[in-house]
CSV table of C-alpha atoms and ligand atoms in Angstrom, one decimal:
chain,number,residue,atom,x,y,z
A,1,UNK,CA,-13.3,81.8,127.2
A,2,UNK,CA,-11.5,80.2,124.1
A,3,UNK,CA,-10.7,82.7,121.7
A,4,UNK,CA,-10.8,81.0,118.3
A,5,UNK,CA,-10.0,83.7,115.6
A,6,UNK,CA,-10.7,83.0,111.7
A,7,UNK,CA,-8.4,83.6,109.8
A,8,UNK,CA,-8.5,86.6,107.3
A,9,UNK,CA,-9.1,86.4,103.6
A,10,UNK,CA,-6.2,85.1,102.5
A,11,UNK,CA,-5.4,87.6,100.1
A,12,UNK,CA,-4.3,89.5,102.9
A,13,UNK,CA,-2.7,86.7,104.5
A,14,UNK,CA,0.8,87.7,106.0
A,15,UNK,CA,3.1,84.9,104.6
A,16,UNK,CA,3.4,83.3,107.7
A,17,UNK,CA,-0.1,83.0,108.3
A,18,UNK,CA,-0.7,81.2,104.7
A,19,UNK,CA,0.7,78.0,105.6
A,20,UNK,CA,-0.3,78.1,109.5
A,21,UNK,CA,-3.9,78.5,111.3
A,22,UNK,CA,-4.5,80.9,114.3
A,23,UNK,CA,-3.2,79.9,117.3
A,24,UNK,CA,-6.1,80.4,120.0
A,25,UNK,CA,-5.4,81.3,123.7
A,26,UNK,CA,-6.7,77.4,124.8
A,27,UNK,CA,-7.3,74.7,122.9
A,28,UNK,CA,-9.8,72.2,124.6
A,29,UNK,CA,-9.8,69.7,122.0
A,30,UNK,CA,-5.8,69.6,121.9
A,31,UNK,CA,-5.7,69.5,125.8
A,32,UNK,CA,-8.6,66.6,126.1
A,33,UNK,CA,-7.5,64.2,123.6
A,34,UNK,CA,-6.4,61.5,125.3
A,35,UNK,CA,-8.9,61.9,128.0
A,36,UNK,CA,-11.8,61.3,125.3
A,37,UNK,CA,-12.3,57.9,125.6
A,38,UNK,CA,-13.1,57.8,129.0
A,39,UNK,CA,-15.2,60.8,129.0
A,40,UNK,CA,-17.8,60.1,126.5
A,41,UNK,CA,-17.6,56.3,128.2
A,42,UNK,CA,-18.5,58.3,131.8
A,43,UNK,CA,-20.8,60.2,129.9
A,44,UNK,CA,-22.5,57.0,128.8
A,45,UNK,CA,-22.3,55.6,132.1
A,46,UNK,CA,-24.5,58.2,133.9
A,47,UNK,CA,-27.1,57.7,131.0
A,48,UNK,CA,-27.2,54.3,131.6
A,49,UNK,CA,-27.2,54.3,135.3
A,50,UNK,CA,-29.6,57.3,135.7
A,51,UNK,CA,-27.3,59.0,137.6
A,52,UNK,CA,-27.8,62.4,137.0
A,53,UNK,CA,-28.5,64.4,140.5
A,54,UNK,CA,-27.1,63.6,144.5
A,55,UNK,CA,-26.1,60.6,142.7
A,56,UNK,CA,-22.9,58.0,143.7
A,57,UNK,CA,-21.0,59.3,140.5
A,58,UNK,CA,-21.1,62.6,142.5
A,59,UNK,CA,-19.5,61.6,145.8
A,60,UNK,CA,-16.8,59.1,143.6
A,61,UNK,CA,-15.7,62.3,142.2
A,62,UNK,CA,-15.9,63.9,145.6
A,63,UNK,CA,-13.3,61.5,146.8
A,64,UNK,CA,-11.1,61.5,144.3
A,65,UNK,CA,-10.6,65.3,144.2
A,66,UNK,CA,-10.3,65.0,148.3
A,67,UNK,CA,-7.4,62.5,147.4
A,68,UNK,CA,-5.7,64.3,144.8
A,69,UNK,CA,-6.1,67.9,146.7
A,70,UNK,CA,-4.8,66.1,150.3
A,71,UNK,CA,-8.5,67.3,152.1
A,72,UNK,CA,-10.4,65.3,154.4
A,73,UNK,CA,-13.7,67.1,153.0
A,74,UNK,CA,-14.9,68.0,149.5
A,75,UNK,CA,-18.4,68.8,148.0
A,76,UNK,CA,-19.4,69.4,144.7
A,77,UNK,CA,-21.8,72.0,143.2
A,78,UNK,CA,-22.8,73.4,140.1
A,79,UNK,CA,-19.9,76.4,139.8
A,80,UNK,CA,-17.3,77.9,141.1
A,81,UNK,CA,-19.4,81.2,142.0
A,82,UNK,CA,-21.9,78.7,144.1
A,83,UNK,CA,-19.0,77.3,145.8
A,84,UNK,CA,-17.8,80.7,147.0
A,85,UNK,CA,-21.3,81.6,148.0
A,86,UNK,CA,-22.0,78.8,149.7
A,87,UNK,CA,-18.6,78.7,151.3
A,88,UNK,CA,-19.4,81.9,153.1
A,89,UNK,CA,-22.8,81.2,154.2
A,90,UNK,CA,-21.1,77.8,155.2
A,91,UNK,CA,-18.7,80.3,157.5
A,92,UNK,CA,-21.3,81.9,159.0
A,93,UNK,CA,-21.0,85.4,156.9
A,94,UNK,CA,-24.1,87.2,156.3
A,95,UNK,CA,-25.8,91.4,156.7
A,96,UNK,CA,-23.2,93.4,159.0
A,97,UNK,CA,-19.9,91.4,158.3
A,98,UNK,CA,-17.4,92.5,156.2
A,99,UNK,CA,-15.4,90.2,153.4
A,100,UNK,CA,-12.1,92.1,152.3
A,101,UNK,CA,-11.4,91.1,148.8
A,102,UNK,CA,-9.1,92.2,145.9
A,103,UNK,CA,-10.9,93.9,142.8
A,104,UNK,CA,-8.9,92.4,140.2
A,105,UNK,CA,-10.5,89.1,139.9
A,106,UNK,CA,-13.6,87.7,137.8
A,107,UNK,CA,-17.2,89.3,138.7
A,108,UNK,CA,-18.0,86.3,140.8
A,109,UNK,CA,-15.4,86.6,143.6
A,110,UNK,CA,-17.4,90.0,144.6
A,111,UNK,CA,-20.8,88.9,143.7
A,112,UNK,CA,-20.8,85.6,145.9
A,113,UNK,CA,-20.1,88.5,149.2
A,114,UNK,CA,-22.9,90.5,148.4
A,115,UNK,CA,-25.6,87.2,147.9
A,116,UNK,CA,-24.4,86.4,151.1
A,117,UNK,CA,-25.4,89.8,152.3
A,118,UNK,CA,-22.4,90.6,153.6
A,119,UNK,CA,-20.0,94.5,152.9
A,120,UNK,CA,-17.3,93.7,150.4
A,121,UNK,CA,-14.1,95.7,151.6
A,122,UNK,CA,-11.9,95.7,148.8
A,123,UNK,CA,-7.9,95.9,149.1
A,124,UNK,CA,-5.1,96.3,146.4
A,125,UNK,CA,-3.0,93.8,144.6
A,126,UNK,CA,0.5,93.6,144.8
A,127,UNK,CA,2.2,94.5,141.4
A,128,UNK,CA,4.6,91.3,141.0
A,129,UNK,CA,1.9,88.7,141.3
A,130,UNK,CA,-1.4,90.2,140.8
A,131,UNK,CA,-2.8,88.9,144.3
A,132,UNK,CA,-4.5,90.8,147.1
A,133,UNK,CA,-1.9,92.2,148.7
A,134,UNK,CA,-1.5,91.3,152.8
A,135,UNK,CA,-0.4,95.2,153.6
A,136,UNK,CA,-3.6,96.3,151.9
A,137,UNK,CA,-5.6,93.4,153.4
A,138,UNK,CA,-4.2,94.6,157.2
A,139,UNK,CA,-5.1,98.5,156.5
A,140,UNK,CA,-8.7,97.4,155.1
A,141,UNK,CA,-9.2,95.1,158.8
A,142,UNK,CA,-12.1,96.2,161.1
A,143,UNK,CA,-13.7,95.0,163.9
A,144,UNK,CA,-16.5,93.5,161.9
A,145,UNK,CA,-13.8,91.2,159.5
A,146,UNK,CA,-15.0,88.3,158.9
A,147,UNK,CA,-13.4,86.5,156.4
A,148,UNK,CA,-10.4,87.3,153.8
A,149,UNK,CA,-11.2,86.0,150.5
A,150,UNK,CA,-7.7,85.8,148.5
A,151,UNK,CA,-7.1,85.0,144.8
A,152,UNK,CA,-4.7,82.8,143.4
A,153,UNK,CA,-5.7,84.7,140.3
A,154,UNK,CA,-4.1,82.8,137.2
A,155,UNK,CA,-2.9,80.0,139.4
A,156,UNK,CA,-0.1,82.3,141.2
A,157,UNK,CA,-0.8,81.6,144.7
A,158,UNK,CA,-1.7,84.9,146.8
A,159,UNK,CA,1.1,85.3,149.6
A,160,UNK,CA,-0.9,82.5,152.1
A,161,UNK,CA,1.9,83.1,155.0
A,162,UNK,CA,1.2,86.9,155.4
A,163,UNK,CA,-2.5,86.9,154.8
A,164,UNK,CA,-2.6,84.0,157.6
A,165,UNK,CA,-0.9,86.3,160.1
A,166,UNK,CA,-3.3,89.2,158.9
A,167,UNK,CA,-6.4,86.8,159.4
A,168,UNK,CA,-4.8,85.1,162.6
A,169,UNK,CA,-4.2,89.1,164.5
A,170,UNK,CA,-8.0,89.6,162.6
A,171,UNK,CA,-9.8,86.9,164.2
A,172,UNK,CA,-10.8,86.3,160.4
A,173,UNK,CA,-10.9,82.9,158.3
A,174,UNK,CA,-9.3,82.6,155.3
A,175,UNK,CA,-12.1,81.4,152.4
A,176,UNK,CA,-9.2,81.1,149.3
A,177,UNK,CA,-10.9,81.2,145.6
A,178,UNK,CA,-8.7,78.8,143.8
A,179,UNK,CA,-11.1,78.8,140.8
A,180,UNK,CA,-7.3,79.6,138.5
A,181,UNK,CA,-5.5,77.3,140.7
A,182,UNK,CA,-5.7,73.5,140.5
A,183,UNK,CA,-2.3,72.0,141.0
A,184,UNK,CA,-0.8,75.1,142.7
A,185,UNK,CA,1.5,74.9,145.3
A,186,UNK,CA,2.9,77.5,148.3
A,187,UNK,CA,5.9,76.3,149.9
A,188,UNK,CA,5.2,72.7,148.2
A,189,UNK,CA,1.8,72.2,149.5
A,190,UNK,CA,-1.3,72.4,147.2
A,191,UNK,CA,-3.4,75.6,147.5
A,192,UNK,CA,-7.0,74.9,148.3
A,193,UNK,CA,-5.7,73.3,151.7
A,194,UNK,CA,-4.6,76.5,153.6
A,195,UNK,CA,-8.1,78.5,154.3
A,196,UNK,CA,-10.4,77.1,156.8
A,197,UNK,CA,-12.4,76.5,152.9
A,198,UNK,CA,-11.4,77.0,149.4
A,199,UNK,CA,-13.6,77.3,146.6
A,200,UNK,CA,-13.0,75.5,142.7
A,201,UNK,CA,-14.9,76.7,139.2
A,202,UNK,CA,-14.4,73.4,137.1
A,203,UNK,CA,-15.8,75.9,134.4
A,204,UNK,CA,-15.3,73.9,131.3
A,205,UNK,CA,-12.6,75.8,130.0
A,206,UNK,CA,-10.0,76.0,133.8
A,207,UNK,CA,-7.1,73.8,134.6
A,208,UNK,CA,-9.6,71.0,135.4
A,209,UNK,CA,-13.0,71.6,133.4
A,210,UNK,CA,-16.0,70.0,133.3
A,211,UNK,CA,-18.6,69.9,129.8
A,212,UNK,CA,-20.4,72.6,131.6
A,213,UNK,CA,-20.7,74.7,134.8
A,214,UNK,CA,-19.4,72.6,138.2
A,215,UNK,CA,-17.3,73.8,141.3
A,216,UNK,CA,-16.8,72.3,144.8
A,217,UNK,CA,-16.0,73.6,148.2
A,218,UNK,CA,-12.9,72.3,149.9
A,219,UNK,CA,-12.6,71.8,153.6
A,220,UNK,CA,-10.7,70.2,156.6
A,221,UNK,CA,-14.0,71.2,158.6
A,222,UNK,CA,-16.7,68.5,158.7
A,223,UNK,CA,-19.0,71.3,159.7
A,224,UNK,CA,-18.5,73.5,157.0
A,225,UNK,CA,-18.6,70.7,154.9
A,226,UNK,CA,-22.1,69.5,156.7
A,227,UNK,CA,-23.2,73.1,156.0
A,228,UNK,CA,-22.5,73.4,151.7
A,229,UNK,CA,-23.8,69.6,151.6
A,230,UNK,CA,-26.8,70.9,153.3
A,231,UNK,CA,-27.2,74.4,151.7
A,232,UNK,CA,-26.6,72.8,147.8
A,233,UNK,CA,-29.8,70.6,148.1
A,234,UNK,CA,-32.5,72.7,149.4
A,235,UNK,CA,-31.5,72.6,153.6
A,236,UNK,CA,-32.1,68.5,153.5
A,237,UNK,CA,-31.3,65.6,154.5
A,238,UNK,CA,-33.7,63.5,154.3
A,239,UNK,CA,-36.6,64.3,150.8
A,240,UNK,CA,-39.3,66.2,152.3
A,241,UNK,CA,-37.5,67.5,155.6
A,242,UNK,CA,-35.8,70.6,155.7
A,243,UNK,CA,-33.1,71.8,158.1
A,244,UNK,CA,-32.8,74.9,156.6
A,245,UNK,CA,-33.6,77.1,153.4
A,246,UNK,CA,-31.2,76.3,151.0
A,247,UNK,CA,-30.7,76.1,147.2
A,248,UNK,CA,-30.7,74.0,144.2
A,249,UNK,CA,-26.9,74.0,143.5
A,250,UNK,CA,-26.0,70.6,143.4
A,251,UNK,CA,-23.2,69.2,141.3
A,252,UNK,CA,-24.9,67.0,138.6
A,253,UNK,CA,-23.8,63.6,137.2
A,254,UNK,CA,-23.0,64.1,134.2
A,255,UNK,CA,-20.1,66.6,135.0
A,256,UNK,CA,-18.9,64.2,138.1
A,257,UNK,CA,-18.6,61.9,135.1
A,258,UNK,CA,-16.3,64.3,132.7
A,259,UNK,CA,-14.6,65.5,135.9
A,260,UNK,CA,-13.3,61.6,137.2
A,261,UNK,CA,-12.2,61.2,133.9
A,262,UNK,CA,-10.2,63.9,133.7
A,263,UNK,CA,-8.6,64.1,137.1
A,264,UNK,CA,-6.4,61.8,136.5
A,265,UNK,CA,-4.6,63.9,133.7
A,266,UNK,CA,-4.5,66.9,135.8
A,267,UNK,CA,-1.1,66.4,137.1
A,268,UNK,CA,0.2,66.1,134.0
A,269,UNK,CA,-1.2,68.7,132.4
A,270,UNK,CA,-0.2,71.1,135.0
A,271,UNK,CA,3.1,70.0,134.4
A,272,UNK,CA,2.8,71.0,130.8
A,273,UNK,CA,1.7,74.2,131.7
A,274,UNK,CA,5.0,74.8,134.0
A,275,UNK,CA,7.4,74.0,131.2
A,276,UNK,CA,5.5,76.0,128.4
A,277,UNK,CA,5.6,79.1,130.8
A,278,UNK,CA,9.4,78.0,131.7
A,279,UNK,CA,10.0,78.4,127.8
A,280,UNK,CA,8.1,81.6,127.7
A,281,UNK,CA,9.9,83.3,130.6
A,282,UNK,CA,13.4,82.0,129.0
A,283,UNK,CA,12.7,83.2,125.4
A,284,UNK,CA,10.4,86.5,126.7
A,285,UNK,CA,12.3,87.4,130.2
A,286,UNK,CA,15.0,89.2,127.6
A,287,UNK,CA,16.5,92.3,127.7
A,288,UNK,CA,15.5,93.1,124.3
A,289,UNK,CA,11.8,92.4,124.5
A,290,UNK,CA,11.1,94.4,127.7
A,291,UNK,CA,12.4,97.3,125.8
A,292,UNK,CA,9.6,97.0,123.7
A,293,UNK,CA,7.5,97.5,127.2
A,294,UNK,CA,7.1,94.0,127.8
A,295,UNK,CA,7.6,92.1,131.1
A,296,UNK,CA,7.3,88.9,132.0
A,297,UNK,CA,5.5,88.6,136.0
A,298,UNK,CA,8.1,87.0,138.8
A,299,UNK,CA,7.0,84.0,140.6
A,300,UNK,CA,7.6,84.3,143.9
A,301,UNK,CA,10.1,81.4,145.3
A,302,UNK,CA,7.6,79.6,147.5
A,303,UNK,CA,4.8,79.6,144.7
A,304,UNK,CA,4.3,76.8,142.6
A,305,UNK,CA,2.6,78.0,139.8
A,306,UNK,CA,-0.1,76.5,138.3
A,307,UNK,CA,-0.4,78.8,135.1
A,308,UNK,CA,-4.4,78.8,134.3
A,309,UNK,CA,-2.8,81.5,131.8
A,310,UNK,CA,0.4,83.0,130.8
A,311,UNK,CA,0.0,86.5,131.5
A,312,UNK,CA,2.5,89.4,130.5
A,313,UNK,CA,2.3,93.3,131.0
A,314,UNK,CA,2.4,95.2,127.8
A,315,UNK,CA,2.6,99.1,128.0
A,316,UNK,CA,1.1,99.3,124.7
A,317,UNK,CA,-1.4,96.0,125.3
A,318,UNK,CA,-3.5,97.1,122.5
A,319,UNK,CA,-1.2,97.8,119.8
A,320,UNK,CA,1.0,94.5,121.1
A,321,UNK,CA,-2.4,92.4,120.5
A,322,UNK,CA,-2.8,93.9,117.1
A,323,UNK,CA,0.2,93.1,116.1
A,324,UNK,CA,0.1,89.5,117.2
A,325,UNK,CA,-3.3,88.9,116.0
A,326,UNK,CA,-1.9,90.1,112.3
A,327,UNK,CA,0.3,87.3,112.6
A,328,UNK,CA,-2.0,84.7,114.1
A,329,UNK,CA,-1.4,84.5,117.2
A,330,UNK,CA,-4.7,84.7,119.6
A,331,UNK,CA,-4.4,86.7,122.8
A,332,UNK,CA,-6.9,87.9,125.6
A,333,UNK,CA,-7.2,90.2,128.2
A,334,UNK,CA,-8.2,88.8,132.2
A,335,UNK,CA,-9.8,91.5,133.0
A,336,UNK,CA,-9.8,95.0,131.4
A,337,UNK,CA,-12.1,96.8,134.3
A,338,UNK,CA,-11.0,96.3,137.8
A,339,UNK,CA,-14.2,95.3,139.7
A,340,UNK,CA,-14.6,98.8,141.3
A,341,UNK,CA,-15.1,100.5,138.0
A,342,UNK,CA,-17.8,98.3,137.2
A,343,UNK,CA,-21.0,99.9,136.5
A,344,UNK,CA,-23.2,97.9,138.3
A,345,UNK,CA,-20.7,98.3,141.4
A,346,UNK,CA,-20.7,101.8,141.3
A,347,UNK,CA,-22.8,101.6,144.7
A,348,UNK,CA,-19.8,100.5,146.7
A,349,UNK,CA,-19.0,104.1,146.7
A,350,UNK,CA,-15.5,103.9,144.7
A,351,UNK,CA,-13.6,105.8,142.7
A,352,UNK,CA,-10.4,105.3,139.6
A,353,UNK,CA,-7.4,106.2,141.4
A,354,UNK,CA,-8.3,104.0,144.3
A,355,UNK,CA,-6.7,101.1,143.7
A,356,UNK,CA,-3.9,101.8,141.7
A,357,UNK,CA,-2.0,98.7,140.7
A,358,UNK,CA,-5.5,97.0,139.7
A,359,UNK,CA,-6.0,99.7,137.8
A,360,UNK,CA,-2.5,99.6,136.3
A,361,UNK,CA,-2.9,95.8,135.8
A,362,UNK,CA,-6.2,96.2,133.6
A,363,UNK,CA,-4.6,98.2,131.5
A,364,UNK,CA,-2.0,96.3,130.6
A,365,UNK,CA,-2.1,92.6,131.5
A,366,UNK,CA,-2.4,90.1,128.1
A,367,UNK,CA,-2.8,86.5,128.4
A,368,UNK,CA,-0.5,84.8,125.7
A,369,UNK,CA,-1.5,81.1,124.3
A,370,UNK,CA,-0.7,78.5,126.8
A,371,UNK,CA,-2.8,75.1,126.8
A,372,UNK,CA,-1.5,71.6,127.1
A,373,UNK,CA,-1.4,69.9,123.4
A,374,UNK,CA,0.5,73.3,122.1
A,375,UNK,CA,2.9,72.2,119.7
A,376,UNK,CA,6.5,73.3,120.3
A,377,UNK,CA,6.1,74.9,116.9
A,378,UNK,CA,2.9,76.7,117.8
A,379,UNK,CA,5.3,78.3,120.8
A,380,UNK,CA,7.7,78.9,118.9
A,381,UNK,CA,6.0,81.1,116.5
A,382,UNK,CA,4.1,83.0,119.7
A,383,UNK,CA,7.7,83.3,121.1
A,384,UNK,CA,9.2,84.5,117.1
A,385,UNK,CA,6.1,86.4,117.0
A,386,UNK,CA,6.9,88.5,120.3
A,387,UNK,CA,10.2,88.7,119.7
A,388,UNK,CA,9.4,90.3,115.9
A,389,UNK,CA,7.0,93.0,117.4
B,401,LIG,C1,-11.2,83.9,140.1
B,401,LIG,C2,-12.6,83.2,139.8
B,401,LIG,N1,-13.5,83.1,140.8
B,401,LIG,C3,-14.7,82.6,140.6
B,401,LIG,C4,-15.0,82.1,139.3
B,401,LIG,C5,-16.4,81.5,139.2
B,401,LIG,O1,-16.5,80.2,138.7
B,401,LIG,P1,-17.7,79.7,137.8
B,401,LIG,O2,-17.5,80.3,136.5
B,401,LIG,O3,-17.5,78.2,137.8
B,401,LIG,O4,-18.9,80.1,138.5
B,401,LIG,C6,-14.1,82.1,138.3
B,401,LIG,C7,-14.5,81.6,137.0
B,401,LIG,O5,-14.5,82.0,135.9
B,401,LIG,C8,-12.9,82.7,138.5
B,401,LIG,O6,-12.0,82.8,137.5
């Protein structure tokens, strides 16, 4: 996901460029640096304790996440697409029931409803925050509903109060894919704690990563919680005896290890986030640089952004990037193809012109460079860079 660009030859070198290096979209080694230490002594740790699957490490981390989320019920697996997936077989979804979701998310949001073996029914996203929208949700409802699965895509929580009612009239559960979201709050309470589950990617390179795949499945249910332990591990309890036929998906040690060292920097590097996309949407949110067919998103007033990225709308995104990249500034796009233009989704029967403000939002979203450990100075020349286009 880190876009690292080399520089050009430098006889070509704008002079700006000459004296500074690319900035890339995230910077892993700027963000972990003071987490280090106790990472590679973790690391060392599950070597030297053997710890490496269904081991304590794994339930330590368990707990701690629980704590720091404010759920009774957490359990760890090996991504953030097994944690949806086994979320939904957790609630019970399988062939005949219907999962309404947005298409303009990552691939595995759609793909975790169709291993389950259940219809994906897909519903619009609202044009101000990029979430499934709850007016679209309510149209897309049927009698065989089972579940809405919302995205806090980039960290901006989906509107939790009206998809709740929408579920509530539906006699739907809310599954919420907070895989963008860690830290993210709607009306001042973490996201992740409003569906009857939540699913997390601590995919090395989101808001909390891990040195590899991982993901977890949050839940005030001990039976849904009873169901993902049990379903992650092959159907067992005990070694030989199984309940039901499950998986391998277990979270292993080694990334319990990177994740419990990390967690306690999340807070703070939420907060970093927050005040780099406050001085983004102060320098950007100008008269002068949406005339050049740039806007900077809203937040709406009871979300707490967590800002996995800082995403603008540029009419002409790919010119825009150009430009920036000539300059050395790194930018990317999350996602160019809404999932119902996907080739290998074309069976779902769907068309361009069907969902119109994913479409619109393909075409022009572009995530700027936003990563705790950017330098003021680094911002500053995104920000001059912008504001030069
Ligand atoms: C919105 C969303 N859902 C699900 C996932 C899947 O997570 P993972 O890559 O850990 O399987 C991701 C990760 O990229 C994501 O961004």
């Amino acid at each position: 996901m880190a876009v690292i660009d080399t520089l050009p030859a430098s006889d070509i070198l704008p002079a700006e460029m000459k004296t500074h290096p690319v900035i890339p979209v995230m910077d892993l080694n700027a963000q972990d640096r003071p987490a280090k230490k106790a990472i590679l002594r973790g690391i060392r740790g599950v070597i030297d304790r053997n710890e490496f699957v269904q081991a304590p490490i794994g339930q330590k981390f368990e707990a701690a996440f629980g704590k720091w989320l404010g759920q009774d019920h957490v359990v760890g697996v090996n991504s953030g697409t097994a944690a949806l997936f086994l979320a939904l077989k957790a609630m019970g979804v399988g062939p005949g029931d219907e999962v309404i979701t947005t298409p303009f998310t990552f691939i595995a949001t759609l793909e975790s409803i169709l291993y389950a073996g259940a219809k994906p029914v897909l519903a619009d996203i609202e044009s101000d925050t990029f979430c499934i929208s709850p007016a679209a949700v309510e149209r897309a409802v049927t009698a065989r509903t089972k579940v809405i699965l919302p995205v806090h895509l980039y960290g901006h929580p989906a509107d939790l109060t009206r998809l709740d009612a929408v579920a509530r009239k539906a006699g739907a559960k809310i599954l919420e894919d907070t895989a963008q979201a860690h830290g993210a709050t709607w009306n001042g309470r973490k996201v992740g704690t409003y569906g009857a589950a939540s699913a997390f990617s601590f995919y090395p390179g989101k808001n909390l990563g891990a040195y590899g795949d991982a993901g977890a499945v949050a839940t005030a249910s001990p039976e849904i919680a009873e169901r993902v332990r049990l379903y992650r591990n092959h159907g067992r309890h005990s070694k030989y005896q199984h309940e039901v036929e499950g998986y391998n998906e277990r979270l292993d040690g080694i990334q319990a290890a990177v994740l419990l060292a990390k967690l306690p920097y999340l807070d703070r590097w939420v907060k970093a986030r927050r005040s780099q996309a406050l001085r983004y949407n102060k320098a950007l949110g100008i008269a002068s640089v949406r005339s050049k067919g740039i806007e900077v998103p809203p937040v709406r007033p009871e979300a707490g952004h967590a800002y996995h990225l800082y995403v603008i709308r540029a009419k002409e995104r790919e010119k825009v990037a150009g430009q920036l990249k000539a300059v050395g500034v790194s930018t990317a796009v999350h996602y160019p193809i809404p999932l119902h233009l996907q080739p290998c989704y074309k069976h779902l029967g769907h068309h361009a012109g069907d969902f119109p403000e994913s479409e619109r939002a393909a075409k022009e979203v572009l995530s700027l460079p936003l990563y705790p450990g950017m330098t003021k100075s680094q911002q500053d020349r995104v920000i001059r860079a912008v504001k030069n286009l």
